[in-house]
mmCIF file of C-alpha atoms in Angstrom:
data_model
loop_
_atom_site.group_PDB
_atom_site.id
_atom_site.type_symbol
_atom_site.label_atom_id
_atom_site.label_comp_id
_atom_site.label_asym_id
_atom_site.label_seq_id
_atom_site.Cartn_x
_atom_site.Cartn_y
_atom_site.Cartn_z
ATOM 1 C CA MET A 1 -0.117 -0.065 0.042
ATOM 2 C CA GLY A 2 1.552 3.286 -1.045
ATOM 3 C CA VAL A 3 2.085 6.645 1.363
ATOM 4 C CA HIS A 4 -0.950 8.310 -0.385
ATOM 5 C CA ALA A 5 -3.383 5.284 0.371
ATOM 6 C CA LEU A 6 -1.908 4.487 3.703
ATOM 7 C CA ARG A 7 -2.717 8.292 4.670
ATOM 8 C CA ILE A 8 -5.969 7.715 3.222
ATOM 9 C CA PHE A 9 -6.809 3.972 4.970
ATOM 10 C CA GLY A 10 -5.108 4.920 8.180
ATOM 11 C CA TRP A 11 -7.693 5.067 9.931
ATOM 12 C CA SER A 12 -10.001 2.706 9.389
ATOM 13 C CA LEU A 13 -7.015 0.295 9.813
ATOM 14 C CA ALA A 14 -6.788 2.207 13.380
ATOM 15 C CA ILE A 15 -9.787 1.625 14.406
ATOM 16 C CA THR A 16 -10.308 -1.718 12.494
ATOM 17 C CA ALA A 17 -7.223 -3.020 15.271
ATOM 18 C CA ILE A 18 -8.978 -1.143 18.171
ATOM 19 C CA GLY A 19 -12.754 -2.330 17.226
ATOM 20 C CA VAL A 20 -11.954 -6.076 16.396
ATOM 21 C CA ALA A 21 -9.729 -5.968 20.266
ATOM 22 C CA GLY A 22 -11.921 -4.408 22.292
ATOM 23 C CA ALA A 23 -14.732 -6.580 21.396
ATOM 24 C CA GLY A 24 -12.500 -9.734 22.057
ATOM 25 C CA VAL A 25 -11.278 -8.097 25.483
ATOM 26 C CA ILE A 26 -14.482 -6.909 26.586
ATOM 27 C CA GLY A 27 -16.598 -9.847 25.038
ATOM 28 C CA SER A 28 -14.721 -12.671 24.055
ATOM 29 C CA PRO A 29 -12.552 -13.740 21.100
ATOM 30 C CA ARG A 30 -15.966 -15.054 19.402
ATOM 31 C CA ASP A 31 -17.373 -11.062 19.559
ATOM 32 C CA ALA A 32 -13.815 -9.923 17.928
ATOM 33 C CA ALA A 33 -14.643 -12.891 15.018
ATOM 34 C CA ILE A 34 -18.079 -11.380 14.048
ATOM 35 C CA VAL A 35 -16.733 -7.758 14.308
ATOM 36 C CA ALA A 36 -14.539 -8.695 11.763
ATOM 37 C CA ILE A 37 -17.178 -10.985 9.762
ATOM 38 C CA LEU A 38 -19.821 -7.783 9.602
ATOM 39 C CA ALA A 39 -17.082 -5.556 8.863
ATOM 40 C CA VAL A 40 -16.062 -7.515 5.787
ATOM 41 C CA LEU A 41 -19.894 -7.878 4.525
ATOM 42 C CA GLU A 42 -20.252 -4.337 5.048
ATOM 43 C CA ILE A 43 -17.621 -3.701 2.916
ATOM 44 C CA SER A 44 -18.497 -6.278 0.354
ATOM 45 C CA LEU A 45 -22.097 -5.378 -0.111
ATOM 46 C CA SER A 46 -21.663 -1.310 0.143
ATOM 47 C CA PHE A 47 -18.947 -0.956 -2.491
ATOM 48 C CA ASP A 48 -21.347 0.702 -5.448
ATOM 49 C CA ASN A 49 -22.394 2.832 -2.340
ATOM 50 C CA ALA A 50 -19.064 4.067 -2.371
ATOM 51 C CA VAL A 51 -19.078 4.451 -5.704
ATOM 52 C CA ILE A 52 -21.692 6.815 -5.443
ATOM 53 C CA ASN A 53 -20.658 8.848 -2.364
ATOM 54 C CA ALA A 54 -17.157 9.359 -4.910
ATOM 55 C CA THR A 55 -19.537 11.016 -7.377
ATOM 56 C CA ILE A 56 -20.841 13.378 -4.867
ATOM 57 C CA LEU A 57 -17.921 14.194 -2.517
ATOM 58 C CA ARG A 58 -16.012 15.067 -5.574
ATOM 59 C CA ARG A 59 -18.157 18.041 -5.791
ATOM 60 C CA MET A 60 -17.227 19.032 -2.812
ATOM 61 C CA ASN A 61 -13.790 21.148 -1.366
ATOM 62 C CA PRO A 62 -11.178 19.652 0.782
ATOM 63 C CA PHE A 63 -12.659 20.933 3.605
ATOM 64 C CA TRP A 64 -16.022 19.228 3.419
ATOM 65 C CA GLN A 65 -14.170 15.986 2.360
ATOM 66 C CA LYS A 66 -12.031 16.196 5.472
ATOM 67 C CA LEU A 67 -16.014 16.214 7.429
ATOM 68 C CA PHE A 68 -17.290 13.434 5.571
ATOM 69 C CA LEU A 69 -14.164 11.386 6.818
ATOM 70 C CA THR A 70 -14.457 12.525 10.603
ATOM 71 C CA LEU A 71 -17.965 14.251 11.808
ATOM 72 C CA GLY A 72 -19.577 11.717 8.406
ATOM 73 C CA VAL A 73 -17.869 8.610 10.432
ATOM 74 C CA VAL A 74 -19.415 9.500 13.674
ATOM 75 C CA ILE A 75 -23.626 9.329 12.281
ATOM 76 C CA ALA A 76 -22.464 6.347 10.302
ATOM 77 C CA VAL A 77 -21.466 4.436 13.433
ATOM 78 C CA PHE A 78 -23.516 5.675 15.947
ATOM 79 C CA GLY A 79 -26.126 7.740 14.486
ATOM 80 C CA MET A 80 -26.910 4.982 11.739
ATOM 81 C CA ARG A 81 -25.981 1.449 12.843
ATOM 82 C CA LEU A 82 -26.981 2.200 16.431
ATOM 83 C CA LEU A 83 -29.209 5.282 17.635
ATOM 84 C CA PHE A 84 -31.442 5.203 14.413
ATOM 85 C CA PRO A 85 -32.557 1.685 14.494
ATOM 86 C CA ILE A 86 -33.989 2.514 17.895
ATOM 87 C CA ILE A 87 -35.535 4.897 16.664
ATOM 88 C CA ILE A 88 -37.596 3.404 14.264
ATOM 89 C CA VAL A 89 -38.385 0.517 16.798
ATOM 90 C CA ALA A 90 -39.856 3.130 19.064
ATOM 91 C CA LEU A 91 -41.431 5.063 16.036
ATOM 92 C CA THR A 92 -43.100 1.605 14.356
ATOM 93 C CA ALA A 93 -43.919 -0.515 17.781
ATOM 94 C CA HIS A 94 -44.948 2.679 19.659
ATOM 95 C CA LEU A 95 -42.850 2.213 22.369
ATOM 96 C CA GLY A 96 -40.568 5.055 23.946
ATOM 97 C CA PRO A 97 -36.854 5.491 22.944
ATOM 98 C CA ILE A 98 -35.643 4.936 26.695
ATOM 99 C CA LYS A 99 -37.798 1.532 26.628
ATOM 100 C CA VAL A 100 -36.205 0.017 23.131
ATOM 101 C CA PHE A 101 -32.917 0.941 24.525
ATOM 102 C CA ASP A 102 -33.261 -0.968 27.617
ATOM 103 C CA LEU A 103 -34.951 -3.773 25.160
ATOM 104 C CA ALA A 104 -31.630 -3.283 23.016
ATOM 105 C CA LEU A 105 -29.097 -3.831 26.509
ATOM 106 C CA ASN A 106 -31.000 -6.771 28.519
ATOM 107 C CA ASP A 107 -33.562 -8.135 26.152
ATOM 108 C CA SER A 108 -31.896 -8.505 22.635
ATOM 109 C CA ALA A 109 -34.092 -11.212 20.606
ATOM 110 C CA GLN A 110 -37.113 -9.433 21.650
ATOM 111 C CA TYR A 111 -35.193 -6.057 20.473
ATOM 112 C CA ALA A 112 -33.989 -7.917 16.860
ATOM 113 C CA GLU A 113 -37.962 -9.286 16.415
ATOM 114 C CA LYS A 114 -38.739 -5.273 16.627
ATOM 115 C CA LEU A 115 -36.272 -3.968 14.391
ATOM 116 C CA GLY A 116 -37.344 -7.479 11.799
ATOM 117 C CA ASP A 117 -41.352 -6.222 12.599
ATOM 118 C CA ALA A 118 -40.040 -2.393 11.410
ATOM 119 C CA HIS A 119 -38.409 -3.999 8.154
ATOM 120 C CA PRO A 120 -41.544 -3.431 6.045
ATOM 121 C CA ALA A 121 -41.086 0.392 7.180
ATOM 122 C CA ILE A 122 -37.416 0.451 6.171
ATOM 123 C CA ALA A 123 -37.424 -1.338 3.695
ATOM 124 C CA ALA A 124 -40.102 1.256 1.808
ATOM 125 C CA PHE A 125 -37.836 4.050 2.907
ATOM 126 C CA GLY A 126 -34.795 3.133 1.391
ATOM 127 C CA GLY A 127 -35.980 1.502 -1.319
ATOM 128 C CA ILE A 128 -37.672 4.801 -2.593
ATOM 129 C CA PHE A 129 -34.684 6.838 -1.872
ATOM 130 C CA LEU A 130 -32.780 4.828 -3.875
ATOM 131 C CA PHE A 131 -34.922 4.146 -6.630
ATOM 132 C CA MET A 132 -35.274 7.519 -7.003
ATOM 133 C CA LEU A 133 -31.451 8.163 -7.233
ATOM 134 C CA PHE A 134 -31.378 5.858 -10.125
ATOM 135 C CA LEU A 135 -34.169 6.874 -11.971
ATOM 136 C CA ASP A 136 -32.688 10.646 -11.497
ATOM 137 C CA PHE A 137 -29.131 9.616 -13.412
ATOM 138 C CA LEU A 138 -31.333 7.216 -15.958
ATOM 139 C CA PHE A 139 -33.350 10.380 -17.064
ATOM 140 C CA ASP A 140 -30.282 13.267 -16.343
ATOM 141 C CA THR A 141 -30.136 15.251 -19.808
ATOM 142 C CA GLU A 142 -26.677 16.290 -18.468
ATOM 143 C CA ARG A 143 -25.019 12.770 -18.989
ATOM 144 C CA ASP A 144 -23.141 12.653 -22.097
ATOM 145 C CA VAL A 145 -21.113 9.529 -21.060
ATOM 146 C CA GLN A 146 -23.437 5.999 -22.270
ATOM 147 C CA TRP A 147 -22.715 2.538 -21.052
ATOM 148 C CA ILE A 148 -25.881 0.388 -22.540
ATOM 149 C CA LYS A 149 -26.656 3.105 -25.497
ATOM 150 C CA LYS A 150 -29.947 1.693 -26.910
ATOM 151 C CA LEU A 151 -31.043 1.811 -23.350
ATOM 152 C CA GLU A 152 -29.488 5.477 -21.817
ATOM 153 C CA GLU A 153 -30.124 7.551 -24.772
ATOM 154 C CA PRO A 154 -33.978 7.656 -24.959
ATOM 155 C CA LEU A 155 -34.141 7.505 -21.464
ATOM 156 C CA ARG A 156 -31.995 11.109 -21.189
ATOM 157 C CA ARG A 157 -34.296 12.428 -23.966
ATOM 158 C CA ALA A 158 -37.052 11.814 -22.198
ATOM 159 C CA GLY A 159 -35.722 13.356 -19.012
ATOM 160 C CA GLN A 160 -36.507 16.627 -20.476
ATOM 161 C CA LEU A 161 -39.587 16.627 -18.687
ATOM 162 C CA ASP A 162 -38.408 17.031 -15.377
ATOM 163 C CA VAL A 163 -41.526 14.916 -13.526
ATOM 164 C CA ILE A 164 -41.196 11.939 -15.253
ATOM 165 C CA PRO A 165 -39.016 10.742 -12.220
ATOM 166 C CA THR A 166 -41.351 11.567 -9.767
ATOM 167 C CA VAL A 167 -44.381 9.878 -11.489
ATOM 168 C CA ILE A 168 -42.330 7.237 -12.290
ATOM 169 C CA GLY A 169 -41.525 7.096 -8.700
ATOM 170 C CA LEU A 170 -44.837 7.398 -7.279
ATOM 171 C CA VAL A 171 -46.562 5.062 -9.908
ATOM 172 C CA ALA A 172 -43.973 2.549 -8.733
ATOM 173 C CA LEU A 173 -44.537 2.658 -4.829
ATOM 174 C CA LEU A 174 -48.229 2.572 -5.129
ATOM 175 C CA VAL A 175 -47.905 -0.402 -6.981
ATOM 176 C CA VAL A 176 -45.260 -2.026 -4.031
ATOM 177 C CA GLY A 177 -47.837 -0.735 -1.198
ATOM 178 C CA GLU A 178 -51.288 -2.283 -3.058
ATOM 179 C CA ALA A 179 -49.561 -5.367 -4.523
ATOM 180 C CA PHE A 180 -46.618 -6.340 -2.698
ATOM 181 C CA SER A 181 -46.619 -5.348 1.062
ATOM 182 C CA GLY A 182 -49.557 -7.963 2.072
ATOM 183 C CA ASP A 183 -50.378 -7.013 5.304
ATOM 184 C CA HIS A 184 -48.494 -3.469 5.796
ATOM 185 C CA THR A 185 -49.662 -1.464 2.874
ATOM 186 C CA GLN A 186 -50.291 1.397 5.002
ATOM 187 C CA GLN A 187 -46.879 1.005 7.298
ATOM 188 C CA VAL A 188 -45.716 0.638 3.196
ATOM 189 C CA LEU A 189 -47.277 3.657 1.570
ATOM 190 C CA THR A 190 -46.614 6.082 4.559
ATOM 191 C CA ALA A 191 -42.389 5.093 5.147
ATOM 192 C CA GLY A 192 -42.224 5.349 1.112
ATOM 193 C CA VAL A 193 -43.950 8.857 1.528
ATOM 194 C CA ALA A 194 -41.513 10.333 3.595
ATOM 195 C CA GLY A 195 -38.750 9.070 1.838
ATOM 196 C CA LEU A 196 -39.566 10.039 -1.402
ATOM 197 C CA ALA A 197 -40.223 13.590 0.607
ATOM 198 C CA THR A 198 -36.708 13.379 1.976
ATOM 199 C CA TYR A 199 -35.208 12.415 -1.236
ATOM 200 C CA LEU A 200 -37.026 15.380 -3.230
ATOM 201 C CA GLY A 201 -36.183 17.744 0.246
ATOM 202 C CA VAL A 202 -32.913 17.204 0.327
ATOM 203 C CA ARG A 203 -31.465 17.019 -3.216
ATOM 204 C CA GLY A 204 -33.934 19.764 -4.305
ATOM 205 C CA LEU A 205 -32.244 22.210 -1.634
ATOM 206 C CA GLY A 206 -28.518 21.221 -2.731
ATOM 207 C CA GLU A 207 -28.950 21.692 -6.470
ATOM 208 C CA PHE A 208 -30.687 25.601 -5.583
ATOM 209 C CA PHE A 209 -27.863 26.294 -3.764
ATOM 210 C CA GLU A 210 -25.207 24.528 -6.352
ATOM 211 C CA SER A 211 -27.486 26.622 -9.336
ATOM 212 C CA ARG A 212 -27.091 29.990 -7.640
ATOM 213 C CA GLY A 213 -22.987 29.762 -7.904
ATOM 214 C CA VAL A 214 -22.460 28.792 -4.412
ATOM 215 C CA GLY A 215 -18.779 27.933 -4.940
ATOM 216 C CA ALA A 216 -17.802 28.905 -8.188
ATOM 217 C CA ASP A 217 -16.118 31.693 -6.883
ATOM 218 C CA ALA A 218 -13.811 30.109 -4.372
ATOM 219 C CA ASP A 219 -13.191 27.060 -6.938
ATOM 220 C CA GLU A 220 -11.965 30.342 -9.164
ATOM 221 C CA ASP A 221 -9.841 31.778 -6.463
ATOM 222 C CA GLU A 222 -8.348 28.765 -5.968
ATOM 223 C CA ASP A 223 -7.669 28.354 -9.971
ATOM 224 C CA ALA A 224 -5.981 31.530 -9.423
ATOM 225 C CA ASP A 225 -4.151 30.284 -6.424
ATOM 226 C CA ASP A 226 -2.397 27.586 -8.853
ATOM 227 C CA ASP A 227 -2.181 29.615 -11.532
ATOM 228 C CA ALA A 228 0.173 31.987 -9.447
ATOM 229 C CA ALA A 229 2.218 29.279 -7.454
ATOM 230 C CA ALA A 230 2.903 28.168 -10.730
ATOM 231 C CA GLU A 231 4.074 31.400 -12.026
ATOM 232 C CA GLY A 232 6.069 31.529 -8.893
ATOM 233 C CA ALA A 233 7.589 28.350 -9.625
ATOM 234 C CA GLY A 234 8.868 29.516 -13.058
ATOM 235 C CA LYS A 235 6.249 27.041 -14.264
ATOM 236 C CA THR A 236 3.720 27.369 -17.190
ATOM 237 C CA ALA A 237 -0.261 26.500 -15.547
ATOM 238 C CA ALA A 238 -0.904 23.260 -17.149
ATOM 239 C CA PRO A 239 -3.863 23.989 -19.839
ATOM 240 C CA ARG A 240 -7.285 22.481 -19.120
ATOM 241 C CA SER A 241 -8.359 19.041 -21.090
ATOM 242 C CA SER A 242 -11.147 21.041 -23.755
ATOM 243 C CA GLY A 243 -13.052 17.629 -23.741
ATOM 244 C CA GLN A 244 -12.893 17.864 -19.763
ATOM 245 C CA PRO A 245 -15.355 20.588 -18.044
ATOM 246 C CA LYS A 246 -13.930 22.183 -15.011
ATOM 247 C CA LEU A 247 -15.637 20.928 -12.005
ATOM 248 C CA VAL A 248 -16.988 23.537 -10.015
ATOM 249 C CA LEU A 249 -16.875 22.734 -5.793
ATOM 250 C CA ALA A 250 -19.511 23.382 -3.613
ATOM 251 C CA THR A 251 -19.266 25.045 -0.558
ATOM 252 C CA GLY A 252 -21.264 26.810 2.045
ATOM 253 C CA ARG A 253 -24.544 25.931 2.090
ATOM 254 C CA ALA A 254 -24.666 23.578 -1.295
ATOM 255 C CA ALA A 255 -21.834 21.783 0.078
ATOM 256 C CA ALA A 256 -23.480 21.796 3.641
ATOM 257 C CA PHE A 257 -26.769 20.128 1.373
ATOM 258 C CA LEU A 258 -24.730 17.872 -0.341
ATOM 259 C CA PHE A 259 -22.765 16.568 2.796
ATOM 260 C CA LEU A 260 -26.828 16.057 4.100
ATOM 261 C CA TYR A 261 -27.289 14.475 1.064
ATOM 262 C CA LEU A 262 -24.268 11.965 1.304
ATOM 263 C CA GLU A 263 -25.676 10.827 5.096
ATOM 264 C CA VAL A 264 -29.066 10.459 3.671
ATOM 265 C CA ILE A 265 -27.626 7.744 0.920
ATOM 266 C CA ASP A 266 -25.258 5.985 3.739
ATOM 267 C CA ALA A 267 -28.493 5.834 5.778
ATOM 268 C CA SER A 268 -31.183 4.069 3.273
ATOM 269 C CA PHE A 269 -27.775 1.559 2.502
ATOM 270 C CA SER A 270 -27.422 0.476 6.129
ATOM 271 C CA PHE A 271 -30.820 0.100 6.958
ATOM 272 C CA ASP A 272 -30.823 -3.616 5.309
ATOM 273 C CA GLY A 273 -27.929 -4.371 6.949
ATOM 274 C CA VAL A 274 -28.552 -3.704 10.518
ATOM 275 C CA VAL A 275 -31.477 -5.883 9.796
ATOM 276 C CA GLY A 276 -29.452 -8.342 8.325
ATOM 277 C CA ALA A 277 -26.683 -8.134 10.680
ATOM 278 C CA PHE A 278 -28.879 -10.055 13.890
ATOM 279 C CA ALA A 279 -29.061 -12.912 11.675
ATOM 280 C CA ILE A 280 -25.198 -12.374 13.045
ATOM 281 C CA SER A 281 -25.502 -11.587 16.494
ATOM 282 C CA GLN A 282 -28.202 -9.979 18.677
ATOM 283 C CA ASN A 283 -25.423 -7.703 20.349
ATOM 284 C CA ILE A 284 -26.076 -4.297 18.854
ATOM 285 C CA PHE A 285 -22.584 -2.621 20.093
ATOM 286 C CA VAL A 286 -20.981 -5.485 18.067
ATOM 287 C CA ILE A 287 -23.164 -5.205 15.689
ATOM 288 C CA ALA A 288 -22.389 -1.487 15.618
ATOM 289 C CA THR A 289 -18.598 -2.276 16.069
ATOM 290 C CA GLY A 290 -18.756 -4.776 12.901
ATOM 291 C CA LEU A 291 -20.638 -2.498 10.791
ATOM 292 C CA GLY A 292 -19.201 0.948 11.769
ATOM 293 C CA ILE A 293 -15.575 -0.761 10.646
ATOM 294 C CA GLY A 294 -17.273 -1.321 7.583
ATOM 295 C CA ALA A 295 -18.213 2.090 7.313
ATOM 296 C CA MET A 296 -15.115 3.437 8.105
ATOM 297 C CA TYR A 297 -13.646 1.398 4.952
ATOM 298 C CA ILE A 298 -16.517 2.794 2.788
ATOM 299 C CA ARG A 299 -15.373 6.407 3.541
ATOM 300 C CA SER A 300 -11.855 5.448 2.646
ATOM 301 C CA LEU A 301 -12.686 3.863 -0.962
ATOM 302 C CA THR A 302 -14.897 7.291 -1.372
ATOM 303 C CA VAL A 303 -12.187 9.702 -0.435
ATOM 304 C CA TYR A 304 -9.719 7.308 -2.224
ATOM 305 C CA LEU A 305 -11.767 7.282 -5.431
ATOM 306 C CA VAL A 306 -12.101 10.888 -5.589
ATOM 307 C CA ARG A 307 -8.280 11.426 -4.919
ATOM 308 C CA ARG A 308 -7.090 9.135 -7.750
ATOM 309 C CA GLY A 309 -9.527 10.396 -10.046
ATOM 310 C CA THR A 310 -10.749 6.584 -10.563
ATOM 311 C CA LEU A 311 -14.568 7.683 -11.629
ATOM 312 C CA SER A 312 -12.949 10.097 -14.951
ATOM 313 C CA GLU A 313 -10.446 6.951 -15.676
ATOM 314 C CA TYR A 314 -12.986 3.898 -15.581
ATOM 315 C CA ILE A 315 -15.657 6.376 -16.718
ATOM 316 C CA TYR A 316 -19.123 3.275 -16.628
ATOM 317 C CA LEU A 317 -18.171 2.680 -12.761
ATOM 318 C CA GLU A 318 -20.795 5.695 -11.702
ATOM 319 C CA HIS A 319 -23.410 3.832 -14.667
ATOM 320 C CA GLY A 320 -22.584 0.142 -13.047
ATOM 321 C CA ALA A 321 -23.098 1.500 -9.415
ATOM 322 C CA HIS A 322 -26.346 3.337 -10.332
ATOM 323 C CA TYR A 323 -27.679 -0.028 -11.703
ATOM 324 C CA ALA A 324 -26.686 -1.932 -8.653
ATOM 325 C CA ILE A 325 -28.501 0.961 -6.609
ATOM 326 C CA GLY A 326 -31.451 0.195 -8.893
ATOM 327 C CA ALA A 327 -31.934 -3.262 -8.129
ATOM 328 C CA LEU A 328 -30.712 -3.128 -4.472
ATOM 329 C CA ALA A 329 -34.023 -0.761 -4.869
ATOM 330 C CA ILE A 330 -36.341 -4.113 -6.361
ATOM 331 C CA ILE A 331 -34.828 -6.154 -3.300
ATOM 332 C CA LEU A 332 -35.858 -4.509 -0.594
ATOM 333 C CA ALA A 333 -39.662 -3.930 -1.972
ATOM 334 C CA ILE A 334 -39.340 -7.185 -2.223
ATOM 335 C CA SER A 335 -37.843 -7.751 0.929
ATOM 336 C CA ILE A 336 -40.977 -6.619 2.442
ATOM 337 C CA GLU A 337 -42.761 -10.180 2.201
ATOM 338 C CA THR A 338 -40.122 -12.326 0.855
ATOM 339 C CA GLU A 339 -37.242 -13.060 2.718
ATOM 340 C CA VAL A 340 -33.621 -12.039 0.314
ATOM 341 C CA PRO A 341 -30.319 -13.551 1.657
ATOM 342 C CA GLU A 342 -27.826 -10.927 1.798
ATOM 343 C CA ILE A 343 -25.533 -12.969 -0.416
ATOM 344 C CA VAL A 344 -27.725 -12.248 -3.238
ATOM 345 C CA THR A 345 -27.574 -8.410 -2.489
ATOM 346 C CA GLY A 346 -24.604 -8.869 -2.940
ATOM 347 C CA LEU A 347 -23.800 -10.207 -5.923
ATOM 348 C CA VAL A 348 -26.034 -8.674 -7.755
ATOM 349 C CA GLY A 349 -23.959 -5.069 -6.784
ATOM 350 C CA VAL A 350 -20.489 -6.426 -7.802
ATOM 351 C CA ALA A 351 -21.701 -7.872 -10.564
ATOM 352 C CA PHE A 352 -22.811 -4.698 -11.465
ATOM 353 C CA ILE A 353 -19.778 -2.710 -10.662
ATOM 354 C CA GLY A 354 -17.565 -5.676 -12.218
ATOM 355 C CA LEU A 355 -19.095 -5.502 -15.666
ATOM 356 C CA ALA A 356 -18.902 -1.753 -15.257
ATOM 357 C CA LEU A 357 -15.040 -2.150 -14.634
ATOM 358 C CA VAL A 358 -14.151 -4.321 -17.610
ATOM 359 C CA SER A 359 -16.301 -2.346 -20.306
ATOM 360 C CA SER A 360 -14.576 0.780 -18.891
ATOM 361 C CA ILE A 361 -11.070 -0.775 -19.049
ATOM 362 C CA ARG A 362 -11.852 -1.918 -22.545
ATOM 363 C CA HIS A 363 -12.855 1.575 -23.470
ATOM 364 C CA ARG A 364 -9.390 2.779 -22.330
ATOM 365 C CA ARG A 365 -7.924 0.839 -24.341
ATOM 366 C CA ARG A 366 -9.613 0.880 -27.264
ATOM 367 C CA HIS A 367 -8.870 4.852 -27.099
ATOM 368 C CA ALA A 368 -5.068 4.314 -26.122
ATOM 369 C CA ASP A 369 -4.704 2.184 -29.418
ATOM 370 C CA ALA A 370 -6.957 4.711 -31.373
ATOM 371 C CA ASP A 371 -4.380 7.649 -30.002
ATOM 372 C CA ALA A 372 -1.317 5.574 -30.532
ATOM 373 C CA ASP A 373 -2.333 4.933 -34.476
ATOM 374 C CA ALA A 374 -3.086 8.630 -34.614
ATOM 375 C CA ASP A 375 0.286 9.812 -33.022
ATOM 376 C CA SER A 376 2.131 7.330 -35.434
ATOM 377 C CA THR A 377 0.202 8.283 -38.361
ATOM 378 C CA GLY A 378 1.059 12.342 -37.685
ATOM 379 C CA SER A 379 4.759 11.487 -36.774
ATOM 380 C CA THR A 380 4.836 9.493 -40.257
ATOM 381 C CA ARG A 381 3.976 12.547 -42.185
ATOM 382 C CA GLY A 382 6.063 14.846 -40.149
ATOM 383 C CA ASP A 383 9.128 13.654 -40.858
ATOM 384 C CA GLY A 384 11.532 15.170 -43.725
ATOM 385 C CA GLY A 385 11.226 18.803 -43.200
ATOM 386 C CA GLU A 386 13.834 21.133 -44.073
ATOM 387 C CA GLY A 387 17.234 19.540 -45.439
ATOM 388 C CA GLY A 388 15.522 16.327 -45.419
ATOM 389 C CA GLN A 389 16.378 15.912 -41.470
ATOM 390 C CA GLY A 390 13.274 13.991 -40.086
ATOM 391 C CA GLN A 391 12.033 16.061 -36.273
ATOM 392 C CA PRO A 392 10.410 14.458 -33.550
ATOM 393 C CA ARG A 393 6.687 15.285 -33.372
ATOM 394 C CA GLU A 394 5.342 17.449 -30.397
ATOM 395 C CA ALA A 395 1.590 15.536 -29.857
ATOM 396 C CA VAL A 396 -0.424 18.591 -28.827
ATOM 397 C CA GLY A 397 -3.819 17.916 -27.888
ATOM 398 C CA ALA A 398 -4.314 14.445 -28.632
ATOM 399 C CA PRO A 399 -8.013 13.027 -26.929
ATOM 400 C CA LEU A 400 -7.858 10.854 -23.688
#
């Protein structure tokens, strides 16, 4: 592992050692092993989450990226994996939070049963949120890169009608609530509407502040500082690629709402994992520790993808992650009445990410070969200048 990667994953490695060792000392070696197993499961099931997070995090400045790794981890570990399930049980079981916390500490079996009873609401909330994320990607009119062109191009054109994703989301929620929720129709519809409202509200506010240019001035200042630094060092500032638009980093309120948006996405991914973790252990602290370690790695991986520019190099990864999210939303709807093994969820996500990665690698190779051929042809034509002496040609503006 390089120094740069070690810097990003250092805290995750340290927390892993502390968490596993602490579970072994305070609990037992079996608890330590369960913590490690839960961490591995969380990482393997949430790689698509890291890719989606990276598409949002790269629009935020370094300050908010660091906040995602600090405050965001606290929210993910203690908020979403420990406190939020207690709140969900309190709301669905009509019990006080203190009573639910007492159940979690002293009667973990009953707490797990109550949490299982809350699964229809959890699946409906998380499912519609993720489904809307998937739909907005498919109908995004500004997305130039297409993976499955025959499917994505017509949908991109249809996206000119802004209300289409919301209409489809509402219809899908009605279908799930009436046809696939059994005796939980009211619970599913209520939670689904709450999930849809949360998605539209958080995303809408973030886009509103971004559209007002929040962060653009800061980004221009950053560019000016970079150019000045380059001139001070006696260097010429590197030209921007004409094929890649400059990404404007969000700051202020726009970044704050993007951060909130990230946390809700993480919550939507984590709900089902928390419920499923009780099949392995019923100790809420062991579950929170294991899933929390996994959440740390997902956050570190997100920052790594951003810093390395992986999404720009492997252009279809974002597509694969969104298709995996669409599949997860469908699986959550099915799981309201029918149990779906977590291995199925994980394999579906891995399959989409893997196919997207392979397609991205093939795309890079094709373009690299085409550029090499074009460069070779240009060099041949450029030989034999004045005096018949061949001069080396300098490549200018070669497409990536």
